[in-house]
Amino acid sequence: MSNEKTEGVVIRLADFSESSKVITWFTRDFGKTAALAKGAKRLKSSFEAAIDLLATCRIVFIRKSSGGLDILTEAQLVNRFRPYPGSLSNLYVGYYIAELLDALTEEYDPHPELYDAACEVLRHLQEHDDFQKSLIKFELTILEEIGQLPQFEYCAGCSRELGPSESYLYDAGNGGLYCQDCEQQRHGNVRVSRGTITILQKLSDENTLLSQRLNLSLQQQREIRQLLSTTMSHILGRRPKMAPYLQL
């Protein structure tokens, strides 16, 4: 057993006993980890101020080598998630982010860039009443980190460049778009306009300033939401629980 220190975001809470909780964190240095917080449900618990869904904390835990639960020993609150005042949608998006981090990451598989992306989108949800671009950028980041980012430049059928077209057929099963020649023999889930694909390529870029300058039409937002929701559902084998709350 060893003491570990890191920073993490609470992505799931579960009761363990009358006085304790199991907290699932997505941490910068260790990826996802579940730790038992003994006495966390007591009124004067030392964890009371820190244990809240989507709260960011500096934590110390004892890592168990036998495969059992880690033991949380310290949790110092860095930021408590509070969505933009009056925006219920931002709260739902926060829950959706927690759901993706929990479902799409593995224990002790660190992704520092994904951790930074999660903190960035949660910060945006607290400071702004819009969420579409920041959420899309986060979703593209998590897909890239787990090796499931769709291919937006080459045909998923013949591997050649897509070529000019007003729209493309997207197939979540093959993780990409079809060119005009291939789409006749394929079955896709979503049809996406060329302009929307250009937006997705730019949002996939690491240049945050560039992505902030992009303006998305309502139609482009709807197409991207449908594409990403279809992709997440395919990877998970089910529709994300919070997906219905993200509809435009």
PDB file of C-alpha atoms in Angstrom:
ATOM      1  CA  MET A   1       0.000   0.000   0.000  1.00  0.00           C
ATOM      2  CA  SER A   2       1.181   3.524  -0.749  1.00  0.00           C
ATOM      3  CA  ASN A   3      -0.020   7.070  -0.212  1.00  0.00           C
ATOM      4  CA  GLU A   4      -0.808   8.891  -3.453  1.00  0.00           C
ATOM      5  CA  LYS A   5      -1.472  12.597  -4.011  1.00  0.00           C
ATOM      6  CA  THR A   6      -3.246  14.094  -7.009  1.00  0.00           C
ATOM      7  CA  GLU A   7      -6.046  16.382  -8.143  1.00  0.00           C
ATOM      8  CA  GLY A   8      -9.362  14.949  -9.248  1.00  0.00           C
ATOM      9  CA  VAL A   9     -12.976  15.608 -10.202  1.00  0.00           C
ATOM     10  CA  VAL A  10     -15.781  13.672  -8.497  1.00  0.00           C
ATOM     11  CA  ILE A  11     -17.662  11.772 -11.223  1.00  0.00           C
ATOM     12  CA  ARG A  12     -19.762   9.369  -9.142  1.00  0.00           C
ATOM     13  CA  LEU A  13     -20.965   8.953  -5.539  1.00  0.00           C
ATOM     14  CA  ALA A  14     -22.373   5.817  -3.948  1.00  0.00           C
ATOM     15  CA  ASP A  15     -23.369   4.905  -0.414  1.00  0.00           C
ATOM     16  CA  PHE A  16     -21.210   2.179   1.124  1.00  0.00           C
ATOM     17  CA  SER A  17     -22.585   1.948   4.636  1.00  0.00           C
ATOM     18  CA  GLU A  18     -24.544   4.062   7.118  1.00  0.00           C
ATOM     19  CA  SER A  19     -21.536   6.333   7.517  1.00  0.00           C
ATOM     20  CA  SER A  20     -19.299   5.892   4.452  1.00  0.00           C
ATOM     21  CA  LYS A  21     -19.327   6.549   0.724  1.00  0.00           C
ATOM     22  CA  VAL A  22     -17.477   5.255  -2.319  1.00  0.00           C
ATOM     23  CA  ILE A  23     -16.268   8.155  -4.447  1.00  0.00           C
ATOM     24  CA  THR A  24     -15.201   7.714  -8.052  1.00  0.00           C
ATOM     25  CA  TRP A  25     -12.706  10.318  -9.168  1.00  0.00           C
ATOM     26  CA  PHE A  26     -11.250  11.208 -12.527  1.00  0.00           C
ATOM     27  CA  THR A  27      -7.752  12.310 -11.575  1.00  0.00           C
ATOM     28  CA  ARG A  28      -4.937  14.006 -13.415  1.00  0.00           C
ATOM     29  CA  ASP A  29      -2.226  11.491 -12.491  1.00  0.00           C
ATOM     30  CA  PHE A  30      -4.060   8.180 -12.125  1.00  0.00           C
ATOM     31  CA  GLY A  31      -7.107   8.420 -14.378  1.00  0.00           C
ATOM     32  CA  LYS A  32     -10.272   6.963 -12.903  1.00  0.00           C
ATOM     33  CA  THR A  33     -10.091   5.606  -9.363  1.00  0.00           C
ATOM     34  CA  ALA A  34     -12.648   4.636  -6.732  1.00  0.00           C
ATOM     35  CA  ALA A  35     -11.903   5.331  -3.079  1.00  0.00           C
ATOM     36  CA  LEU A  36     -13.727   4.582   0.148  1.00  0.00           C
ATOM     37  CA  ALA A  37     -14.353   7.711   2.226  1.00  0.00           C
ATOM     38  CA  LYS A  38     -14.890   6.375   5.739  1.00  0.00           C
ATOM     39  CA  GLY A  39     -17.282   8.437   7.817  1.00  0.00           C
ATOM     40  CA  ALA A  40     -18.125  10.727   4.876  1.00  0.00           C
ATOM     41  CA  LYS A  41     -21.847  10.721   5.738  1.00  0.00           C
ATOM     42  CA  ARG A  42     -21.336  11.887   9.301  1.00  0.00           C
ATOM     43  CA  LEU A  43     -22.352  15.459  10.071  1.00  0.00           C
ATOM     44  CA  LYS A  44     -18.862  16.504  11.144  1.00  0.00           C
ATOM     45  CA  SER A  45     -16.965  14.523   8.531  1.00  0.00           C
ATOM     46  CA  SER A  46     -13.629  15.971   7.430  1.00  0.00           C
ATOM     47  CA  PHE A  47     -14.707  15.237   3.813  1.00  0.00           C
ATOM     48  CA  GLU A  48     -18.097  16.979   4.013  1.00  0.00           C
ATOM     49  CA  ALA A  49     -17.041  20.205   2.277  1.00  0.00           C
ATOM     50  CA  ALA A  50     -15.242  18.418  -0.569  1.00  0.00           C
ATOM     51  CA  ILE A  51     -17.484  15.518  -1.526  1.00  0.00           C
ATOM     52  CA  ASP A  52     -19.904  16.786  -4.136  1.00  0.00           C
ATOM     53  CA  LEU A  53     -20.534  15.631  -7.701  1.00  0.00           C
ATOM     54  CA  LEU A  54     -18.215  17.437 -10.170  1.00  0.00           C
ATOM     55  CA  ALA A  55     -16.252  19.106  -7.369  1.00  0.00           C
ATOM     56  CA  THR A  56     -12.520  19.438  -8.027  1.00  0.00           C
ATOM     57  CA  CYS A  57     -10.314  18.469  -5.094  1.00  0.00           C
ATOM     58  CA  ARG A  58      -6.737  17.838  -4.077  1.00  0.00           C
ATOM     59  CA  ILE A  59      -6.792  14.374  -2.601  1.00  0.00           C
ATOM     60  CA  VAL A  60      -4.597  11.912  -0.759  1.00  0.00           C
ATOM     61  CA  PHE A  61      -5.501   8.229  -0.832  1.00  0.00           C
ATOM     62  CA  ILE A  62      -4.028   4.892   0.114  1.00  0.00           C
ATOM     63  CA  ARG A  63      -3.730   2.778  -2.992  1.00  0.00           C
ATOM     64  CA  LYS A  64      -4.549  -0.858  -2.347  1.00  0.00           C
ATOM     65  CA  SER A  65      -2.378  -3.394  -4.167  1.00  0.00           C
ATOM     66  CA  SER A  66      -4.823  -6.281  -3.734  1.00  0.00           C
ATOM     67  CA  GLY A  67      -7.456  -4.885  -6.074  1.00  0.00           C
ATOM     68  CA  GLY A  68      -9.743  -3.650  -3.299  1.00  0.00           C
ATOM     69  CA  LEU A  69     -11.030  -0.141  -2.852  1.00  0.00           C
ATOM     70  CA  ASP A  70      -8.534   2.646  -2.284  1.00  0.00           C
ATOM     71  CA  ILE A  71      -8.933   4.527   0.998  1.00  0.00           C
ATOM     72  CA  LEU A  72      -9.430   8.292   0.879  1.00  0.00           C
ATOM     73  CA  THR A  73      -7.502  10.028   3.677  1.00  0.00           C
ATOM     74  CA  GLU A  74      -7.636  13.715   2.645  1.00  0.00           C
ATOM     75  CA  ALA A  75      -9.764  15.811   0.301  1.00  0.00           C
ATOM     76  CA  GLN A  76      -9.251  19.553  -0.007  1.00  0.00           C
ATOM     77  CA  LEU A  77     -11.818  21.410  -2.098  1.00  0.00           C
ATOM     78  CA  VAL A  78     -10.410  23.364  -5.039  1.00  0.00           C
ATOM     79  CA  ASN A  79     -13.649  24.221  -6.819  1.00  0.00           C
ATOM     80  CA  ARG A  80     -17.271  23.286  -6.211  1.00  0.00           C
ATOM     81  CA  PHE A  81     -19.210  23.011  -9.462  1.00  0.00           C
ATOM     82  CA  ARG A  82     -21.936  25.612  -9.714  1.00  0.00           C
ATOM     83  CA  PRO A  83     -23.521  25.945 -13.176  1.00  0.00           C
ATOM     84  CA  TYR A  84     -24.194  29.367 -14.636  1.00  0.00           C
ATOM     85  CA  PRO A  85     -27.028  30.952 -12.603  1.00  0.00           C
ATOM     86  CA  GLY A  86     -30.438  29.982 -13.921  1.00  0.00           C
ATOM     87  CA  SER A  87     -29.073  27.496 -16.476  1.00  0.00           C
ATOM     88  CA  LEU A  88     -30.495  24.039 -15.833  1.00  0.00           C
ATOM     89  CA  SER A  89     -29.045  22.927 -19.188  1.00  0.00           C
ATOM     90  CA  ASN A  90     -25.509  23.588 -17.950  1.00  0.00           C
ATOM     91  CA  LEU A  91     -26.174  21.395 -14.924  1.00  0.00           C
ATOM     92  CA  TYR A  92     -27.333  18.543 -17.166  1.00  0.00           C
ATOM     93  CA  VAL A  93     -24.247  18.958 -19.355  1.00  0.00           C
ATOM     94  CA  GLY A  94     -22.089  18.643 -16.249  1.00  0.00           C
ATOM     95  CA  TYR A  95     -23.817  15.367 -15.375  1.00  0.00           C
ATOM     96  CA  TYR A  96     -23.290  14.193 -18.963  1.00  0.00           C
ATOM     97  CA  ILE A  97     -19.557  14.912 -18.707  1.00  0.00           C
ATOM     98  CA  ALA A  98     -19.368  12.879 -15.487  1.00  0.00           C
ATOM     99  CA  GLU A  99     -21.227  10.030 -17.193  1.00  0.00           C
ATOM    100  CA  LEU A 100     -18.805   9.957 -20.139  1.00  0.00           C
ATOM    101  CA  LEU A 101     -15.719  10.102 -17.919  1.00  0.00           C
ATOM    102  CA  ASP A 102     -17.041   7.227 -15.827  1.00  0.00           C
ATOM    103  CA  ALA A 103     -18.176   5.054 -18.752  1.00  0.00           C
ATOM    104  CA  LEU A 104     -15.392   5.640 -21.278  1.00  0.00           C
ATOM    105  CA  THR A 105     -12.243   5.575 -19.137  1.00  0.00           C
ATOM    106  CA  GLU A 106     -10.455   2.742 -17.364  1.00  0.00           C
ATOM    107  CA  GLU A 107      -9.132   2.638 -13.814  1.00  0.00           C
ATOM    108  CA  TYR A 108      -5.539   3.794 -13.415  1.00  0.00           C
ATOM    109  CA  ASP A 109      -5.276   4.850 -17.063  1.00  0.00           C
ATOM    110  CA  PRO A 110      -4.192   8.507 -16.849  1.00  0.00           C
ATOM    111  CA  HIS A 111      -5.131  11.032 -19.530  1.00  0.00           C
ATOM    112  CA  PRO A 112      -3.785  14.436 -18.412  1.00  0.00           C
ATOM    113  CA  GLU A 113      -5.053  16.199 -21.553  1.00  0.00           C
ATOM    114  CA  LEU A 114      -8.536  14.791 -21.000  1.00  0.00           C
ATOM    115  CA  TYR A 115      -8.420  15.899 -17.365  1.00  0.00           C
ATOM    116  CA  ASP A 116      -7.530  19.432 -18.486  1.00  0.00           C
ATOM    117  CA  ALA A 117     -10.333  19.346 -21.074  1.00  0.00           C
ATOM    118  CA  ALA A 118     -12.828  18.271 -18.413  1.00  0.00           C
ATOM    119  CA  CYS A 119     -11.772  21.067 -16.073  1.00  0.00           C
ATOM    120  CA  GLU A 120     -11.968  23.569 -18.926  1.00  0.00           C
ATOM    121  CA  VAL A 121     -15.507  22.641 -19.961  1.00  0.00           C
ATOM    122  CA  LEU A 122     -16.711  22.587 -16.328  1.00  0.00           C
ATOM    123  CA  ARG A 123     -15.233  26.038 -15.838  1.00  0.00           C
ATOM    124  CA  HIS A 124     -17.028  27.246 -18.983  1.00  0.00           C
ATOM    125  CA  LEU A 125     -20.331  25.842 -17.713  1.00  0.00           C
ATOM    126  CA  GLN A 126     -19.939  27.925 -14.553  1.00  0.00           C
ATOM    127  CA  GLU A 127     -19.052  31.171 -16.314  1.00  0.00           C
ATOM    128  CA  HIS A 128     -21.214  31.150 -19.476  1.00  0.00           C
ATOM    129  CA  ASP A 129     -24.809  30.306 -20.329  1.00  0.00           C
ATOM    130  CA  ASP A 130     -23.954  28.579 -23.624  1.00  0.00           C
ATOM    131  CA  PHE A 131     -22.353  25.161 -23.794  1.00  0.00           C
ATOM    132  CA  GLN A 132     -22.438  23.781 -27.331  1.00  0.00           C
ATOM    133  CA  LYS A 133     -18.897  24.525 -28.561  1.00  0.00           C
ATOM    134  CA  SER A 134     -17.174  23.730 -25.279  1.00  0.00           C
ATOM    135  CA  LEU A 135     -19.100  20.459 -24.950  1.00  0.00           C
ATOM    136  CA  ILE A 136     -18.361  19.426 -28.544  1.00  0.00           C
ATOM    137  CA  LYS A 137     -14.674  20.117 -28.046  1.00  0.00           C
ATOM    138  CA  PHE A 138     -14.684  17.994 -24.882  1.00  0.00           C
ATOM    139  CA  GLU A 139     -16.486  15.131 -26.628  1.00  0.00           C
ATOM    140  CA  LEU A 140     -13.980  15.201 -29.488  1.00  0.00           C
ATOM    141  CA  THR A 141     -11.140  15.170 -26.946  1.00  0.00           C
ATOM    142  CA  ILE A 142     -12.443  12.138 -25.073  1.00  0.00           C
ATOM    143  CA  LEU A 143     -13.044  10.274 -28.336  1.00  0.00           C
ATOM    144  CA  GLU A 144      -9.496  11.011 -29.444  1.00  0.00           C
ATOM    145  CA  GLU A 145      -8.040   9.974 -26.083  1.00  0.00           C
ATOM    146  CA  ILE A 146      -9.765   6.571 -26.175  1.00  0.00           C
ATOM    147  CA  GLY A 147      -8.918   6.032 -29.843  1.00  0.00           C
ATOM    148  CA  GLN A 148     -12.475   6.405 -31.141  1.00  0.00           C
ATOM    149  CA  LEU A 149     -12.367   9.804 -32.869  1.00  0.00           C
ATOM    150  CA  PRO A 150     -14.239   9.575 -36.211  1.00  0.00           C
ATOM    151  CA  GLN A 151     -12.302  10.083 -39.420  1.00  0.00           C
ATOM    152  CA  PHE A 152     -13.381  13.333 -41.083  1.00  0.00           C
ATOM    153  CA  GLU A 153     -10.989  13.466 -44.058  1.00  0.00           C
ATOM    154  CA  TYR A 154     -10.984  10.013 -45.662  1.00  0.00           C
ATOM    155  CA  CYS A 155     -13.749   7.642 -46.704  1.00  0.00           C
ATOM    156  CA  ALA A 156     -14.516   4.885 -44.199  1.00  0.00           C
ATOM    157  CA  GLY A 157     -15.242   2.560 -47.108  1.00  0.00           C
ATOM    158  CA  CYS A 158     -12.395   2.983 -49.605  1.00  0.00           C
ATOM    159  CA  SER A 159      -9.921   5.063 -47.515  1.00  0.00           C
ATOM    160  CA  ARG A 160      -9.603   7.678 -50.267  1.00  0.00           C
ATOM    161  CA  GLU A 161     -10.126  11.409 -49.702  1.00  0.00           C
ATOM    162  CA  LEU A 162     -13.809  12.194 -49.392  1.00  0.00           C
ATOM    163  CA  GLY A 163     -13.848  14.667 -52.256  1.00  0.00           C
ATOM    164  CA  PRO A 164     -16.268  17.582 -52.684  1.00  0.00           C
ATOM    165  CA  SER A 165     -19.911  16.984 -51.824  1.00  0.00           C
ATOM    166  CA  GLU A 166     -22.745  18.944 -50.271  1.00  0.00           C
ATOM    167  CA  SER A 167     -23.174  16.281 -47.578  1.00  0.00           C
ATOM    168  CA  TYR A 168     -21.796  12.938 -46.425  1.00  0.00           C
ATOM    169  CA  LEU A 169     -23.240   9.802 -44.899  1.00  0.00           C
ATOM    170  CA  TYR A 170     -21.807   9.038 -41.434  1.00  0.00           C
ATOM    171  CA  ASP A 171     -21.544   5.504 -40.089  1.00  0.00           C
ATOM    172  CA  ALA A 172     -20.769   5.186 -36.372  1.00  0.00           C
ATOM    173  CA  GLY A 173     -20.062   1.481 -36.805  1.00  0.00           C
ATOM    174  CA  ASN A 174     -17.186   2.204 -39.192  1.00  0.00           C
ATOM    175  CA  GLY A 175     -16.201   5.411 -37.424  1.00  0.00           C
ATOM    176  CA  GLY A 176     -16.320   7.721 -40.405  1.00  0.00           C
ATOM    177  CA  LEU A 177     -17.920   9.210 -43.491  1.00  0.00           C
ATOM    178  CA  TYR A 178     -18.546   7.693 -46.915  1.00  0.00           C
ATOM    179  CA  CYS A 179     -17.664   9.244 -50.245  1.00  0.00           C
ATOM    180  CA  GLN A 180     -20.329   9.468 -52.934  1.00  0.00           C
ATOM    181  CA  ASP A 181     -19.152   6.248 -54.592  1.00  0.00           C
ATOM    182  CA  CYS A 182     -19.243   4.189 -51.402  1.00  0.00           C
ATOM    183  CA  GLU A 183     -22.404   5.480 -49.777  1.00  0.00           C
ATOM    184  CA  GLN A 184     -24.598   3.706 -52.326  1.00  0.00           C
ATOM    185  CA  GLN A 185     -23.533   0.320 -50.920  1.00  0.00           C
ATOM    186  CA  ARG A 186     -23.362   1.371 -47.261  1.00  0.00           C
ATOM    187  CA  HIS A 187     -25.772   2.000 -44.429  1.00  0.00           C
ATOM    188  CA  GLY A 188     -25.080   5.118 -42.379  1.00  0.00           C
ATOM    189  CA  ASN A 189     -26.678   6.640 -39.316  1.00  0.00           C
ATOM    190  CA  VAL A 190     -26.481  10.377 -39.959  1.00  0.00           C
ATOM    191  CA  ARG A 191     -26.192  12.731 -42.910  1.00  0.00           C
ATOM    192  CA  VAL A 192     -23.841  15.636 -42.300  1.00  0.00           C
ATOM    193  CA  SER A 193     -23.246  18.735 -44.433  1.00  0.00           C
ATOM    194  CA  ARG A 194     -19.805  19.681 -45.706  1.00  0.00           C
ATOM    195  CA  GLY A 195     -19.848  22.870 -43.598  1.00  0.00           C
ATOM    196  CA  THR A 196     -20.483  20.847 -40.450  1.00  0.00           C
ATOM    197  CA  ILE A 197     -17.535  18.558 -41.230  1.00  0.00           C
ATOM    198  CA  THR A 198     -15.305  21.625 -41.599  1.00  0.00           C
ATOM    199  CA  ILE A 199     -16.461  22.832 -38.171  1.00  0.00           C
ATOM    200  CA  LEU A 200     -15.706  19.429 -36.618  1.00  0.00           C
ATOM    201  CA  GLN A 201     -12.214  19.430 -38.125  1.00  0.00           C
ATOM    202  CA  LYS A 202     -11.513  22.857 -36.659  1.00  0.00           C
ATOM    203  CA  LEU A 203     -12.936  21.955 -33.243  1.00  0.00           C
ATOM    204  CA  SER A 204     -10.711  18.870 -33.240  1.00  0.00           C
ATOM    205  CA  ASP A 205      -7.722  21.173 -33.533  1.00  0.00           C
ATOM    206  CA  GLU A 206      -5.853  21.957 -30.320  1.00  0.00           C
ATOM    207  CA  ASN A 207      -6.011  25.695 -31.037  1.00  0.00           C
ATOM    208  CA  THR A 208      -8.512  26.808 -28.390  1.00  0.00           C
ATOM    209  CA  LEU A 209      -8.507  30.432 -29.577  1.00  0.00           C
ATOM    210  CA  LEU A 210      -9.453  29.322 -33.095  1.00  0.00           C
ATOM    211  CA  SER A 211     -12.356  27.214 -31.832  1.00  0.00           C
ATOM    212  CA  GLN A 212     -13.647  30.107 -29.716  1.00  0.00           C
ATOM    213  CA  ARG A 213     -13.995  32.241 -32.842  1.00  0.00           C
ATOM    214  CA  LEU A 214     -16.139  29.709 -34.691  1.00  0.00           C
ATOM    215  CA  ASN A 215     -19.816  30.424 -35.122  1.00  0.00           C
ATOM    216  CA  LEU A 216     -22.140  27.443 -35.401  1.00  0.00           C
ATOM    217  CA  SER A 217     -25.546  27.684 -37.013  1.00  0.00           C
ATOM    218  CA  LEU A 218     -28.461  25.914 -35.340  1.00  0.00           C
ATOM    219  CA  GLN A 219     -28.476  23.337 -38.140  1.00  0.00           C
ATOM    220  CA  GLN A 220     -24.768  22.640 -37.661  1.00  0.00           C
ATOM    221  CA  GLN A 221     -25.279  22.247 -33.912  1.00  0.00           C
ATOM    222  CA  ARG A 222     -28.086  19.758 -34.540  1.00  0.00           C
ATOM    223  CA  GLU A 223     -26.036  17.745 -37.035  1.00  0.00           C
ATOM    224  CA  ILE A 224     -23.036  17.603 -34.692  1.00  0.00           C
ATOM    225  CA  ARG A 225     -25.212  16.636 -31.732  1.00  0.00           C
ATOM    226  CA  GLN A 226     -26.772  13.813 -33.739  1.00  0.00           C
ATOM    227  CA  LEU A 227     -23.377  12.597 -34.955  1.00  0.00           C
ATOM    228  CA  LEU A 228     -21.788  12.648 -31.510  1.00  0.00           C
ATOM    229  CA  SER A 229     -24.801  11.123 -29.757  1.00  0.00           C
ATOM    230  CA  THR A 230     -24.842   8.306 -32.310  1.00  0.00           C
ATOM    231  CA  THR A 231     -21.111   7.768 -31.817  1.00  0.00           C
ATOM    232  CA  MET A 232     -21.318   7.687 -28.018  1.00  0.00           C
ATOM    233  CA  SER A 233     -24.284   5.306 -28.140  1.00  0.00           C
ATOM    234  CA  HIS A 234     -22.397   2.954 -30.458  1.00  0.00           C
ATOM    235  CA  ILE A 235     -19.301   2.885 -28.228  1.00  0.00           C
ATOM    236  CA  LEU A 236     -21.295   2.424 -25.001  1.00  0.00           C
ATOM    237  CA  GLY A 237     -23.751  -0.056 -26.476  1.00  0.00           C
ATOM    238  CA  ARG A 238     -26.554   2.104 -25.117  1.00  0.00           C
ATOM    239  CA  ARG A 239     -27.752   5.672 -25.271  1.00  0.00           C
ATOM    240  CA  PRO A 240     -26.100   7.903 -22.636  1.00  0.00           C
ATOM    241  CA  LYS A 241     -28.564   8.517 -19.816  1.00  0.00           C
ATOM    242  CA  MET A 242     -28.147  12.290 -20.023  1.00  0.00           C
ATOM    243  CA  ALA A 243     -28.328  12.478 -23.845  1.00  0.00           C
ATOM    244  CA  PRO A 244     -32.054  13.391 -23.941  1.00  0.00           C
ATOM    245  CA  TYR A 245     -31.298  16.540 -21.927  1.00  0.00           C
ATOM    246  CA  LEU A 246     -28.825  17.813 -24.554  1.00  0.00           C
ATOM    247  CA  GLN A 247     -31.276  18.079 -27.423  1.00  0.00           C
ATOM    248  CA  LEU A 248     -31.518  21.414 -29.220  1.00  0.00           C
TER     249      LEU A 248
END
